PDB file of C-alpha atoms in Angstrom:
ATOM      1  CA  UNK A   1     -18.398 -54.907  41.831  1.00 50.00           C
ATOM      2  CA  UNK A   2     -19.035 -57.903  40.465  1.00 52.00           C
ATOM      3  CA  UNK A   3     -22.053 -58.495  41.499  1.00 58.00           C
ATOM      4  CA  UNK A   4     -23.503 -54.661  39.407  1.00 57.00           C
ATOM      5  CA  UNK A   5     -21.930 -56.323  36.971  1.00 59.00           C
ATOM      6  CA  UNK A   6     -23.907 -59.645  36.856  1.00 61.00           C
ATOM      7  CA  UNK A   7     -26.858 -57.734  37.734  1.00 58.00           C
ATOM      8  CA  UNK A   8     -26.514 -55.598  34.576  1.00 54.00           C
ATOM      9  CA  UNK A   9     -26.326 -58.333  32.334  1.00 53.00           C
ATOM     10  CA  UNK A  10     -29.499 -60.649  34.185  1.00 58.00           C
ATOM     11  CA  UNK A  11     -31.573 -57.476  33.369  1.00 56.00           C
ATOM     12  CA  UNK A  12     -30.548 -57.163  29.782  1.00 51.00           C
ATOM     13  CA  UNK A  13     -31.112 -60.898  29.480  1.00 54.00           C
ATOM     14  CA  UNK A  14     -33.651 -61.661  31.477  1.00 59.00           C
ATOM     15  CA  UNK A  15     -36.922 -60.210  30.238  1.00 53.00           C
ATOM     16  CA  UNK A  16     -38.607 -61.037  33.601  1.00 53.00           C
ATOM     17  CA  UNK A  17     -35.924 -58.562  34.889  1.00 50.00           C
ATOM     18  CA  UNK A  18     -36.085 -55.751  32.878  1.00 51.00           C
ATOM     19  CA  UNK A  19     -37.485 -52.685  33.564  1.00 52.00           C
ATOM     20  CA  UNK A  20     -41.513 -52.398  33.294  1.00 57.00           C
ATOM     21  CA  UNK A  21     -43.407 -49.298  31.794  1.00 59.00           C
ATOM     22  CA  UNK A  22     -45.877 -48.282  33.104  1.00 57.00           C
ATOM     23  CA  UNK A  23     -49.248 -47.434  30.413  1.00 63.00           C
ATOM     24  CA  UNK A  24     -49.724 -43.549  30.042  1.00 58.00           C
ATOM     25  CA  UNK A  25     -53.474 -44.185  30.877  1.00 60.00           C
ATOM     26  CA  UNK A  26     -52.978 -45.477  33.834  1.00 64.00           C
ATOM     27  CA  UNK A  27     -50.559 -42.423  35.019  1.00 63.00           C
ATOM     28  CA  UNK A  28     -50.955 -39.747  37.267  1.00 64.00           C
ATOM     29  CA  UNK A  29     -54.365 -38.859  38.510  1.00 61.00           C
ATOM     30  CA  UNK A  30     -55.679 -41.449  35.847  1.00 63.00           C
ATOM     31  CA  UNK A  31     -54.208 -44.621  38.048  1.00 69.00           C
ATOM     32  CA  UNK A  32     -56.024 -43.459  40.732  1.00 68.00           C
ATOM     33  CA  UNK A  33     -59.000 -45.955  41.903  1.00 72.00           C
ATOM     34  CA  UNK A  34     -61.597 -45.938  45.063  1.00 70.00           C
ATOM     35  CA  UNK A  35     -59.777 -48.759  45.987  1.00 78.00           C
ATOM     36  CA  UNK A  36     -56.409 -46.633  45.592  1.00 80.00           C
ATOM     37  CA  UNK A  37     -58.016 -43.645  48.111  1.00 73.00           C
ATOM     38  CA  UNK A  38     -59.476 -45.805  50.564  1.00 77.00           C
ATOM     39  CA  UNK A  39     -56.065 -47.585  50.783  1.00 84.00           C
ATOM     40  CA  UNK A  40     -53.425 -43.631  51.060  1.00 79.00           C
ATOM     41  CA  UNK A  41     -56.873 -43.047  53.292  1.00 77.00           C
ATOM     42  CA  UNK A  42     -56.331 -46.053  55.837  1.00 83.00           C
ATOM     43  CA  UNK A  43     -52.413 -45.139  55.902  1.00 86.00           C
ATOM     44  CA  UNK A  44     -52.781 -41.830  56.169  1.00 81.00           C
ATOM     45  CA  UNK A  45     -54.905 -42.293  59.697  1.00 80.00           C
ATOM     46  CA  UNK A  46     -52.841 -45.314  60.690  1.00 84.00           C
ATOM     47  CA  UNK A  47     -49.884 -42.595  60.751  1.00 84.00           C
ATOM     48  CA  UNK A  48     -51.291 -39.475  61.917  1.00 83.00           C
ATOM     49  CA  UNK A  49     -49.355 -38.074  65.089  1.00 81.00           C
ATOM     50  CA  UNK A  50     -52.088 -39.188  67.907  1.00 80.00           C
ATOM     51  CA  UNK A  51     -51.441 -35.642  69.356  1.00 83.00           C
ATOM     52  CA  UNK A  52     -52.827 -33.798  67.000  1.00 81.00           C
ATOM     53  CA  UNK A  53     -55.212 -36.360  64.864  1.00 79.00           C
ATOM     54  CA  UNK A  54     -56.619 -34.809  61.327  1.00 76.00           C
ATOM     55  CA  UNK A  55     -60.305 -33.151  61.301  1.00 79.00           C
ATOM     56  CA  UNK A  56     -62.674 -35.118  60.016  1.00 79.00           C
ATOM     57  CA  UNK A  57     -64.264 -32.401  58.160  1.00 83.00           C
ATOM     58  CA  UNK A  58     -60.682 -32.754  56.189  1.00 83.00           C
ATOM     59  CA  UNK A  59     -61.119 -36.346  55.484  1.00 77.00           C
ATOM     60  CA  UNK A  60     -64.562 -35.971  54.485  1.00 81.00           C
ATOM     61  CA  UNK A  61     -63.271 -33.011  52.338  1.00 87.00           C
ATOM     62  CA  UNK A  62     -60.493 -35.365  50.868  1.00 80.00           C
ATOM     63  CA  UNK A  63     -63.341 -38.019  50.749  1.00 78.00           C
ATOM     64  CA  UNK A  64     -65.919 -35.930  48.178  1.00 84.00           C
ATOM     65  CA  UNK A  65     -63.022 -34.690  46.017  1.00 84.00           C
ATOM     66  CA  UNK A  66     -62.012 -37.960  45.661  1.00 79.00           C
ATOM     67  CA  UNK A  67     -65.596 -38.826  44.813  1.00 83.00           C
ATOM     68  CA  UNK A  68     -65.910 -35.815  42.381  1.00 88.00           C
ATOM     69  CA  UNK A  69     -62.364 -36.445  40.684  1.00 84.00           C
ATOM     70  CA  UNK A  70     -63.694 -39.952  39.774  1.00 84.00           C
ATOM     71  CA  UNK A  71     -67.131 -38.710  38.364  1.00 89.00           C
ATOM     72  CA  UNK A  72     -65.162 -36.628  36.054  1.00 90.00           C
ATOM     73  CA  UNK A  73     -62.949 -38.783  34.815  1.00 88.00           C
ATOM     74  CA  UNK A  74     -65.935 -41.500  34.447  1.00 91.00           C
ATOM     75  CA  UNK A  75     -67.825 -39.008  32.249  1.00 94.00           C
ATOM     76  CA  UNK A  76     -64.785 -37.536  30.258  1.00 93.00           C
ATOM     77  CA  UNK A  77     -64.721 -41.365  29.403  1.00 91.00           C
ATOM     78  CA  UNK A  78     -68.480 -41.937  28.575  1.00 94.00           C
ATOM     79  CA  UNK A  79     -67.977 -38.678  26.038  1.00 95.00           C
ATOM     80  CA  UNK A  80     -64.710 -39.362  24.964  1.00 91.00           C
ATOM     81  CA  UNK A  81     -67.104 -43.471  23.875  1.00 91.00           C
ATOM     82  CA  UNK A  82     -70.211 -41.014  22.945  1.00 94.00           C
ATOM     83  CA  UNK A  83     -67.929 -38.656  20.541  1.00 91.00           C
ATOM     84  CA  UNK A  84     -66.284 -41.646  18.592  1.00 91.00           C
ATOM     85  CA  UNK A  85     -69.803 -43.607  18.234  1.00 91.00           C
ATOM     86  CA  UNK A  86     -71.008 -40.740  16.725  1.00 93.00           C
ATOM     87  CA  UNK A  87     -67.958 -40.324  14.254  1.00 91.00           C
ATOM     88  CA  UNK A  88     -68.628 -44.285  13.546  1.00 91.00           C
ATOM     89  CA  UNK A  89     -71.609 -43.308  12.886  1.00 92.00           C
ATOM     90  CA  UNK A  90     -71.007 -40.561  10.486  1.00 92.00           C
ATOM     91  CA  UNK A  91     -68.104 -42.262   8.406  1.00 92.00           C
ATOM     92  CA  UNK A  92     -70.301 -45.440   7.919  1.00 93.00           C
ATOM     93  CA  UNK A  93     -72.942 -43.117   5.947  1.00 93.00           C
ATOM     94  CA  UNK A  94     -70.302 -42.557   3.354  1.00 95.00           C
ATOM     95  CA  UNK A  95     -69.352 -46.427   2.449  1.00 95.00           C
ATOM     96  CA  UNK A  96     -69.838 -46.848  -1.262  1.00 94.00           C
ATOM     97  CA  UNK A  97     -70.310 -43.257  -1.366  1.00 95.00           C
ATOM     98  CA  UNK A  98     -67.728 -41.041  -3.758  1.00 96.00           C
ATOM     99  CA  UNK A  99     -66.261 -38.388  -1.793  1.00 96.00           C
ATOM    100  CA  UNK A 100     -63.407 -35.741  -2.428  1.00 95.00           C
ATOM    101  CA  UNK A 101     -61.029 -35.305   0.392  1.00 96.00           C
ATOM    102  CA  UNK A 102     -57.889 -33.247   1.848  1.00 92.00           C
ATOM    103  CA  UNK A 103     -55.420 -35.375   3.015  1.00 86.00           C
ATOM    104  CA  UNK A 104     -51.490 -34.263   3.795  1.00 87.00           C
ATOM    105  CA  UNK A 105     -51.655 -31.939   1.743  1.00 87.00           C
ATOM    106  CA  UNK A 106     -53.107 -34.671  -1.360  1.00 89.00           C
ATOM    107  CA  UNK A 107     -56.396 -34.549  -3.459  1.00 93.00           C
ATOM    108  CA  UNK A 108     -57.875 -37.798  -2.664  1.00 93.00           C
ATOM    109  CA  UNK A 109     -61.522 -38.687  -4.844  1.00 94.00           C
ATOM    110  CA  UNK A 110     -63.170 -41.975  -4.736  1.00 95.00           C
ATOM    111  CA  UNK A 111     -65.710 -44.414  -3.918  1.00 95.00           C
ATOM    112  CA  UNK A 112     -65.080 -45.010   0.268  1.00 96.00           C
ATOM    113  CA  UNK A 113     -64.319 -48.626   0.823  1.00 95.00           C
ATOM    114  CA  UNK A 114     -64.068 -49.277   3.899  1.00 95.00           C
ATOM    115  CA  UNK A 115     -64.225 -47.046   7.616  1.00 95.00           C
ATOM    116  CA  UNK A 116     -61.842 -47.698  10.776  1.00 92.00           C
ATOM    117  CA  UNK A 117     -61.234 -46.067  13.939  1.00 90.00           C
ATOM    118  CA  UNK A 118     -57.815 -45.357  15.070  1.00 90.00           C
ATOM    119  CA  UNK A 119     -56.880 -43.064  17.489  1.00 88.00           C
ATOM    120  CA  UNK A 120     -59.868 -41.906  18.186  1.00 86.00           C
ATOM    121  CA  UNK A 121     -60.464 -40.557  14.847  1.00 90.00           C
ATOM    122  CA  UNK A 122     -62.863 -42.405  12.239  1.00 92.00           C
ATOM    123  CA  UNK A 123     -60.600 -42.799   8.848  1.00 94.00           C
ATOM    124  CA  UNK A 124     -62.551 -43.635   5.451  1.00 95.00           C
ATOM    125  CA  UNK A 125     -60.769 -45.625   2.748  1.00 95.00           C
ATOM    126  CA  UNK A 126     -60.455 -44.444  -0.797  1.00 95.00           C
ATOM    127  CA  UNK A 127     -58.386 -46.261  -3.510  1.00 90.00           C
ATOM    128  CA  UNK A 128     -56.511 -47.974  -0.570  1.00 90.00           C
ATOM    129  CA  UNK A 129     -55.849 -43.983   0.932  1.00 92.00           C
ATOM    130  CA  UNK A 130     -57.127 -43.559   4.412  1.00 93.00           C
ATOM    131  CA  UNK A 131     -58.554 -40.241   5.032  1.00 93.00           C
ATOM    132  CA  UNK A 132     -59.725 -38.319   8.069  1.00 93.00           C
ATOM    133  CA  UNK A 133     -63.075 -37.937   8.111  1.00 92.00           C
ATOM    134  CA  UNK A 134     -62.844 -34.179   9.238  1.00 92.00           C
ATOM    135  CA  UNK A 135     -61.021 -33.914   5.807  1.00 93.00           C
ATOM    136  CA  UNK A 136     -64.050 -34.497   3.707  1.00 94.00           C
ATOM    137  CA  UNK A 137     -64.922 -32.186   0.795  1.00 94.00           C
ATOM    138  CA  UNK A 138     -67.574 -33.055  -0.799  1.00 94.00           C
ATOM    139  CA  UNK A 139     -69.605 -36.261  -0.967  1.00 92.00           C
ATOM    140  CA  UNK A 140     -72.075 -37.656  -3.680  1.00 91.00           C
ATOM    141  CA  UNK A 141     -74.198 -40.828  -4.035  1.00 84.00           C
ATOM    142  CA  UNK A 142     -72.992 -43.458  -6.526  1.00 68.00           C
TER     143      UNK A 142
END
């Protein structure tokens, strides 16, 4: 018992010890890498019952899924980069430009400062107010 005990209080201590998270990107069917298949691959035939071995039309099935599931996710990634650039793009048109803006629910007019990205969305700053860039009303030249 006392042993849980000491355990308990080495992982609330110890940071080394504590329990690690584990980045949402990197969950699920995102986590997975060709190096990842080729690995569940290789243990997946080194324990297949010998008796009654899988098809290899299955494992080349499993083979151009795995192939297709990582094209996907490489171009929902290249248009995820493509989409942003282009907001970038857009918000950096309207720096020293005055604008009128919607944002929670506020009236927000000004000359635009500044532009950041955060997540994923380009935000324009007016009068030290970041607003959305969606939430643009108008726009004229100063």
């Amino acid at each position: 018992m006392a042993s849980a005990i000491e355990n308990a209080v080495n992982a609330a201590t110890n940071p080394a010890s504590a329990v690690k998270t584990v980045d949402a990107s990197k969950a699920g069917l995102n986590g997975l890498t060709s190096q990842t298949f080729l690995k569940l691959l290789i243990t997946q035939l080194q324990n297949q019952d010998p008796t009654n071995p899988t098809d290899s039309n299955e494992l080349l099935q499993q083979v151009s899924s795995m192939q297709s599931l990582q094209a996907n996710i490489e171009l929902q990634s290249t248009l995820k980069t493509v989409s942003l650039n282009q907001q970038l793009s857009s918000a950096a048109s309207f720096l020293g430009k005055t604008i009128a803006a919607t944002q929670n629910e506020d009236f927000v007019s000004g000359v635009v400062d500044s532009v950041r990205v955060a997540d994923g969305k380009a935000l324009l700053t007016v009068d030290g107010k970041e607003v959305d860039l969606t939430n643009v009303l108008w726009m004229t030249e100063t």
